[in-house]
PDB file of C-alpha atoms in Angstrom:
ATOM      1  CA  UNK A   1     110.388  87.640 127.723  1.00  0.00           C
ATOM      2  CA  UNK A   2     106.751  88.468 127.329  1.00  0.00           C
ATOM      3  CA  UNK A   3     105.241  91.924 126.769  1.00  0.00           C
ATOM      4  CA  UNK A   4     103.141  93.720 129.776  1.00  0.00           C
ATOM      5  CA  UNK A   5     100.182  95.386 129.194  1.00  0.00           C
ATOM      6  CA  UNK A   6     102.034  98.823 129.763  1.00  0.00           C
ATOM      7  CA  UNK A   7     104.585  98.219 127.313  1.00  0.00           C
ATOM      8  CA  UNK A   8     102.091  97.419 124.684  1.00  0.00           C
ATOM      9  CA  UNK A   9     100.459 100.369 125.292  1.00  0.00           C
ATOM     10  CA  UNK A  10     103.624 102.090 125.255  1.00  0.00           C
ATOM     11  CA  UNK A  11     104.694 101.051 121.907  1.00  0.00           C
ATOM     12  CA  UNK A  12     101.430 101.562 120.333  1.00  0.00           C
ATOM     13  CA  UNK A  13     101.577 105.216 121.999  1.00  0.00           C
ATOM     14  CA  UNK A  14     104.745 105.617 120.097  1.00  0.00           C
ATOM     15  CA  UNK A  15     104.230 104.103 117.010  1.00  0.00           C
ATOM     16  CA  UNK A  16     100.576 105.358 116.711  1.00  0.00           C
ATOM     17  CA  UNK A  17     101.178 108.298 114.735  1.00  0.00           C
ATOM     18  CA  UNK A  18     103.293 106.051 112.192  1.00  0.00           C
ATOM     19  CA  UNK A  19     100.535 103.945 111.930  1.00  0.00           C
ATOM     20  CA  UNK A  20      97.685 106.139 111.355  1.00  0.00           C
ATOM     21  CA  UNK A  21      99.660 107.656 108.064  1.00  0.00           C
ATOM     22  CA  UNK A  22     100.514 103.808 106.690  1.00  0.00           C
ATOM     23  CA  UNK A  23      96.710 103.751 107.180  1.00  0.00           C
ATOM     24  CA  UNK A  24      95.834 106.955 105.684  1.00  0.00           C
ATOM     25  CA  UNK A  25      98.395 105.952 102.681  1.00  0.00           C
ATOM     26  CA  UNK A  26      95.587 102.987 101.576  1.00  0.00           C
ATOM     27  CA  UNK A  27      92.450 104.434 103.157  1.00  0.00           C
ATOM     28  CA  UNK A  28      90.835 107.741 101.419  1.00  0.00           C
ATOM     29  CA  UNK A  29      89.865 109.122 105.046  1.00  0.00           C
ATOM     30  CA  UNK A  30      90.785 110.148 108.403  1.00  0.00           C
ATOM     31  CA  UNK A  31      87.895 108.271 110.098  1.00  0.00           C
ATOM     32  CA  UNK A  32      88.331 104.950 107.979  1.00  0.00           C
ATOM     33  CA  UNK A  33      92.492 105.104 108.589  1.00  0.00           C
ATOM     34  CA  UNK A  34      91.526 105.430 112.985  1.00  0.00           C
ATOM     35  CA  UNK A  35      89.681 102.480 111.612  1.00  0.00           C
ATOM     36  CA  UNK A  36      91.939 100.365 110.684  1.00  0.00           C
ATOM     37  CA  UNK A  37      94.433 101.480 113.446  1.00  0.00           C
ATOM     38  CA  UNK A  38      92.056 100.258 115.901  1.00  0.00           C
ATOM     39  CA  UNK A  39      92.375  97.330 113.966  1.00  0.00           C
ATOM     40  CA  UNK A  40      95.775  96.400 113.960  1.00  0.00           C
ATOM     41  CA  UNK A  41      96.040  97.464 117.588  1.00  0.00           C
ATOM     42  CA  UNK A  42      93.559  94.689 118.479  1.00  0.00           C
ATOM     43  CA  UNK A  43      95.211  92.117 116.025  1.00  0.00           C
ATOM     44  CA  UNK A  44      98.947  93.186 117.883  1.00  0.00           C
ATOM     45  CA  UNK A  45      97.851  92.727 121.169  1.00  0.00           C
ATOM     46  CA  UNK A  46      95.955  89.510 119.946  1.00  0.00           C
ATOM     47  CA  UNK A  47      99.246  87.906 118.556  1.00  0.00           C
ATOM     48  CA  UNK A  48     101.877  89.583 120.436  1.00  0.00           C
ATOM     49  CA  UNK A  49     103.570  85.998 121.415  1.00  0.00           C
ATOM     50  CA  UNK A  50     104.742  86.038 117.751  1.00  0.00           C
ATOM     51  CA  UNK A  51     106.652  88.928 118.152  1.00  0.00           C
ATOM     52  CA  UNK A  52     110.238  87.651 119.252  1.00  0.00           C
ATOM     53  CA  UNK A  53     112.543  90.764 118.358  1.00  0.00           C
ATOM     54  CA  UNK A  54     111.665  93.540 120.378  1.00  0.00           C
ATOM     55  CA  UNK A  55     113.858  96.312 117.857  1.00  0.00           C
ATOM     56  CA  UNK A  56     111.265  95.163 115.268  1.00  0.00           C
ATOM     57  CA  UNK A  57     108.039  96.411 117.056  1.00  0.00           C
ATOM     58  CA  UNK A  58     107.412  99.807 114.740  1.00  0.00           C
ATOM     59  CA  UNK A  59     107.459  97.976 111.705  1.00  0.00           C
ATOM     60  CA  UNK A  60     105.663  95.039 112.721  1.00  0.00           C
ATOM     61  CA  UNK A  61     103.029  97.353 114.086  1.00  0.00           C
ATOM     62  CA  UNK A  62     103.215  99.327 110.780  1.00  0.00           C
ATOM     63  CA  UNK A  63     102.611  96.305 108.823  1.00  0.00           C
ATOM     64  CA  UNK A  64     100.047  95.272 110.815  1.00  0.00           C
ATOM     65  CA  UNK A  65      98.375  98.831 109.979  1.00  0.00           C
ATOM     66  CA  UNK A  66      98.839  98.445 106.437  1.00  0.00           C
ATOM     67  CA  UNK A  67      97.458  94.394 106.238  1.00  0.00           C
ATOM     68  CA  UNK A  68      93.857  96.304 108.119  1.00  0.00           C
ATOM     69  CA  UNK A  69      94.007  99.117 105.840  1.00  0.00           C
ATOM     70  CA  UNK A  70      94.050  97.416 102.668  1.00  0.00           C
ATOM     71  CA  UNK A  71      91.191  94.458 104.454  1.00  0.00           C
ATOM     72  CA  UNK A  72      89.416  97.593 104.960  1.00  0.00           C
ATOM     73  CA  UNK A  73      89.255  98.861 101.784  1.00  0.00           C
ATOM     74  CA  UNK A  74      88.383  95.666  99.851  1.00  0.00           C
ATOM     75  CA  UNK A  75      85.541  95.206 102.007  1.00  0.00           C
ATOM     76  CA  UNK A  76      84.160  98.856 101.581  1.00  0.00           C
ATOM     77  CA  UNK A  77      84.239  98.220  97.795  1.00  0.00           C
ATOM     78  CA  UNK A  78      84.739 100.964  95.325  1.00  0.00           C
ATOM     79  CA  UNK A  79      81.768 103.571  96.111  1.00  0.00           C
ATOM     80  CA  UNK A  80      81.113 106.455  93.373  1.00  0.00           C
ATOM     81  CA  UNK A  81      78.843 108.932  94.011  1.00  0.00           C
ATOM     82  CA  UNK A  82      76.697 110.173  91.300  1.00  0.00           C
ATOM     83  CA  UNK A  83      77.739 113.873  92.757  1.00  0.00           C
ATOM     84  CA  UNK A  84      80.980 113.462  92.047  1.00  0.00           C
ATOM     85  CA  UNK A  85      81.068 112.482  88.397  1.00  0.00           C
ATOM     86  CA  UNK A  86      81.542 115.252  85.730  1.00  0.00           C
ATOM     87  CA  UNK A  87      78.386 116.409  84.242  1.00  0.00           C
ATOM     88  CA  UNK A  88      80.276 116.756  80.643  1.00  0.00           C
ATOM     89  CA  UNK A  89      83.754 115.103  79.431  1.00  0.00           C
ATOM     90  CA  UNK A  90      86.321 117.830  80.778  1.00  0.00           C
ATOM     91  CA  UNK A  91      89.526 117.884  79.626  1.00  0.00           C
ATOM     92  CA  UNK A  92      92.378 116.587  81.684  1.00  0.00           C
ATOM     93  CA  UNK A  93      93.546 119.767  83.874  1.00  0.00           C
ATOM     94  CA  UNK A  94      96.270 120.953  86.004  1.00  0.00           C
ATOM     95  CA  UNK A  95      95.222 120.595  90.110  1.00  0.00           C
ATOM     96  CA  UNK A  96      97.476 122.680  91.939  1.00  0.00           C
ATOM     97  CA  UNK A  97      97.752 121.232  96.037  1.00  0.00           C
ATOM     98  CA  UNK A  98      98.324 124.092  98.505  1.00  0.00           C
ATOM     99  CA  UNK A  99     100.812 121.098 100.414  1.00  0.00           C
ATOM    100  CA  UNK A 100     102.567 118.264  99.983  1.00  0.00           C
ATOM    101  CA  UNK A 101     100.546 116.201 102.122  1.00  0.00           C
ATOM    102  CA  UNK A 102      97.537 117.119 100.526  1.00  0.00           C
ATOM    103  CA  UNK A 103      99.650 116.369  97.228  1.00  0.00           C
ATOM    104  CA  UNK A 104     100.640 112.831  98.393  1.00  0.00           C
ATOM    105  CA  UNK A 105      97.351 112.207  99.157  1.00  0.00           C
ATOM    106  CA  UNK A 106      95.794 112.520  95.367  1.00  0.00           C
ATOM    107  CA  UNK A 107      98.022 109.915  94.336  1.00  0.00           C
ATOM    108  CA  UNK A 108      96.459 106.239  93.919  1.00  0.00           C
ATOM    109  CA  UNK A 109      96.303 103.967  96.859  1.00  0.00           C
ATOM    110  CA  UNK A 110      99.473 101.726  96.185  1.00  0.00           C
ATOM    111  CA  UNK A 111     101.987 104.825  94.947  1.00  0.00           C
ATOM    112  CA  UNK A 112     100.354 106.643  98.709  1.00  0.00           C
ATOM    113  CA  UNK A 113     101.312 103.933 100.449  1.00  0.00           C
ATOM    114  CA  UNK A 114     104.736 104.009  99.207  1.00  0.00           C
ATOM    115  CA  UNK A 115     105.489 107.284  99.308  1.00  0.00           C
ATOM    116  CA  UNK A 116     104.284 107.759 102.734  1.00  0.00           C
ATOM    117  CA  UNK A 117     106.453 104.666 104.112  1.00  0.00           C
ATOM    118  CA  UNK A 118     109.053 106.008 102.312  1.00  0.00           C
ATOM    119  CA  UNK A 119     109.090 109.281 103.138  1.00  0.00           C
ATOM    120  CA  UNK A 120     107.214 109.745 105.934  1.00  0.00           C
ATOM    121  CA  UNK A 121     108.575 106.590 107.957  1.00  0.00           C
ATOM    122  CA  UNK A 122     111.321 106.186 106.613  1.00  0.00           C
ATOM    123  CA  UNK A 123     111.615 102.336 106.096  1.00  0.00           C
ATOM    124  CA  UNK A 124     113.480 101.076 103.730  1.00  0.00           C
ATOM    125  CA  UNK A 125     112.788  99.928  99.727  1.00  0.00           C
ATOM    126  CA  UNK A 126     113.131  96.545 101.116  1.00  0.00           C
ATOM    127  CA  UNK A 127     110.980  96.642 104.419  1.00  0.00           C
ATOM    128  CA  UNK A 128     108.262  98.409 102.397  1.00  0.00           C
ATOM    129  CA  UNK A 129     108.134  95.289  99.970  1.00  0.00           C
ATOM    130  CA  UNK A 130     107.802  92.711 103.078  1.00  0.00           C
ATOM    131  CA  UNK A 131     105.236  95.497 104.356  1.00  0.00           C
ATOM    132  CA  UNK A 132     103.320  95.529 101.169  1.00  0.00           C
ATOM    133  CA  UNK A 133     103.717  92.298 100.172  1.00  0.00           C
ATOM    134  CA  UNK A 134     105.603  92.918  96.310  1.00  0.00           C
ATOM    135  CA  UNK A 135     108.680  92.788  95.332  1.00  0.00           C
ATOM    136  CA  UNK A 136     111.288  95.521  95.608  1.00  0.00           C
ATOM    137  CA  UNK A 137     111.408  96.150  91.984  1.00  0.00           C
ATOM    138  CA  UNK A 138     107.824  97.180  92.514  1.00  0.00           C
ATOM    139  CA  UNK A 139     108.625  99.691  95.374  1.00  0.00           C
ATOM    140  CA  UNK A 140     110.939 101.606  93.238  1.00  0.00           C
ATOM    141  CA  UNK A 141     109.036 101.949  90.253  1.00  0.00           C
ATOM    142  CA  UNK A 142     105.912 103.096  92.382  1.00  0.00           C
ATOM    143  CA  UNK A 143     107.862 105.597  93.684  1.00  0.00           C
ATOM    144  CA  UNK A 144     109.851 106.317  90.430  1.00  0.00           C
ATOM    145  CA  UNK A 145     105.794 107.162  89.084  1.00  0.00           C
ATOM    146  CA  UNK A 146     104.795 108.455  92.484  1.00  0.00           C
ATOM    147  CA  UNK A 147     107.845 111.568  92.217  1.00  0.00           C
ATOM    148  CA  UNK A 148     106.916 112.252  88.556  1.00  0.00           C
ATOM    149  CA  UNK A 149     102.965 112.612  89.216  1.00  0.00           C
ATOM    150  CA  UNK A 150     103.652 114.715  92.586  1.00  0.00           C
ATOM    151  CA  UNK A 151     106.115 117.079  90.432  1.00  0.00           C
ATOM    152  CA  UNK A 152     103.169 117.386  87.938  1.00  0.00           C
ATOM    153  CA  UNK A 153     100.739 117.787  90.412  1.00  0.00           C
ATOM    154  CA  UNK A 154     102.891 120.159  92.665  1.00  0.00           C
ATOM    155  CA  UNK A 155     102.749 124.024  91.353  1.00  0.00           C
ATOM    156  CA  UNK A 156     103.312 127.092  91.804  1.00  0.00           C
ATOM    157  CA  UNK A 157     102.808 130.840  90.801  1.00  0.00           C
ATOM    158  CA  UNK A 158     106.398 130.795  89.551  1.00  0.00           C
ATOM    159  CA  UNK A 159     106.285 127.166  87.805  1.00  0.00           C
ATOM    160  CA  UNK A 160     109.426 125.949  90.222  1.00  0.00           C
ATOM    161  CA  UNK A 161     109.145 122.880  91.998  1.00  0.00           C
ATOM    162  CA  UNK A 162     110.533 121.659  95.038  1.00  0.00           C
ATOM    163  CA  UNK A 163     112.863 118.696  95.751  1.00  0.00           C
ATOM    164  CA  UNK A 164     110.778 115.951  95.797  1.00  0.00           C
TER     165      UNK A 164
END
């Protein structure tokens, strides 16, 4: 049975939200995860005839997201701005994050992305390999290092920590 136009759009309504934070897992802004959304939308609708399980659409949607996202960000290169280097060697310091989000988002690209598929959409160790393309052994041990560097990264006035 193929897909109308309305039920597309439908499942992308849906699913949007889970696929902007996939995005914004690889990407290191709003504007270039809506980006790569757009992206994926147009590469869904483009080869929705390979789609044959219907119960599979949010994380063939989400892996579509994630394929654009990292694209994205091998085209746009690593960019350092002069600005934003230290002026002197500083020693390595404590950042505390007001929020967990804002935690999860210091972390490096492939740890982001796992935590936030984790986490946030809940899939599964072994749907975020497929999604990511590694193996599960990978998954785990990016998350393993992802929970240790949020619990570092995480404070508070009292020094407690939340479950993570």
């Amino acid at each position: 049975m193929e897909w109308t136009r309305e039920e597309f759009a439908g499942a992308v309504t849906e699913h949007g939200r889970r696929m902007f934070r996939a995005a914004r897992a690889v990407l290191d802004s709003d504007a270039d995860a809506e980006d790569a959304v757009s992206q994926a939308v147009l590469q869904a609708w483009q080869s929705l005839d390979g789609l044959k399980n219907r119960e599979a659409v949010r994380p063939w949607l989400v892996k579509i997201a994630v394929n654009c996202a990292y694209a994205q960000r091998r085209r746009q290169g690593r960019v350092v701005y002069l600005d934003d280097l230290p002026q002197e060697p500083a020693a390595r310091e404590t950042i505390c994050h007001d929020g967990l989000w804002e935690a999860v988002c210091a972390l490096p690209p492939d740890r982001r992305a796992a935590v936030v598929l984790f986490y946030y959409e809940d899939m599964s160790v072994e749907q975020i390999a497929k999604c990511l393309g590694v193996p599960k052994g990978t998954v785990k041990s990016r998350l393993s290092r992802a929970r240790k560097q949020l619990k570092e990264m995480l404070c508070d006035e009292e020094g407690s920590y939340g479950t993570i």
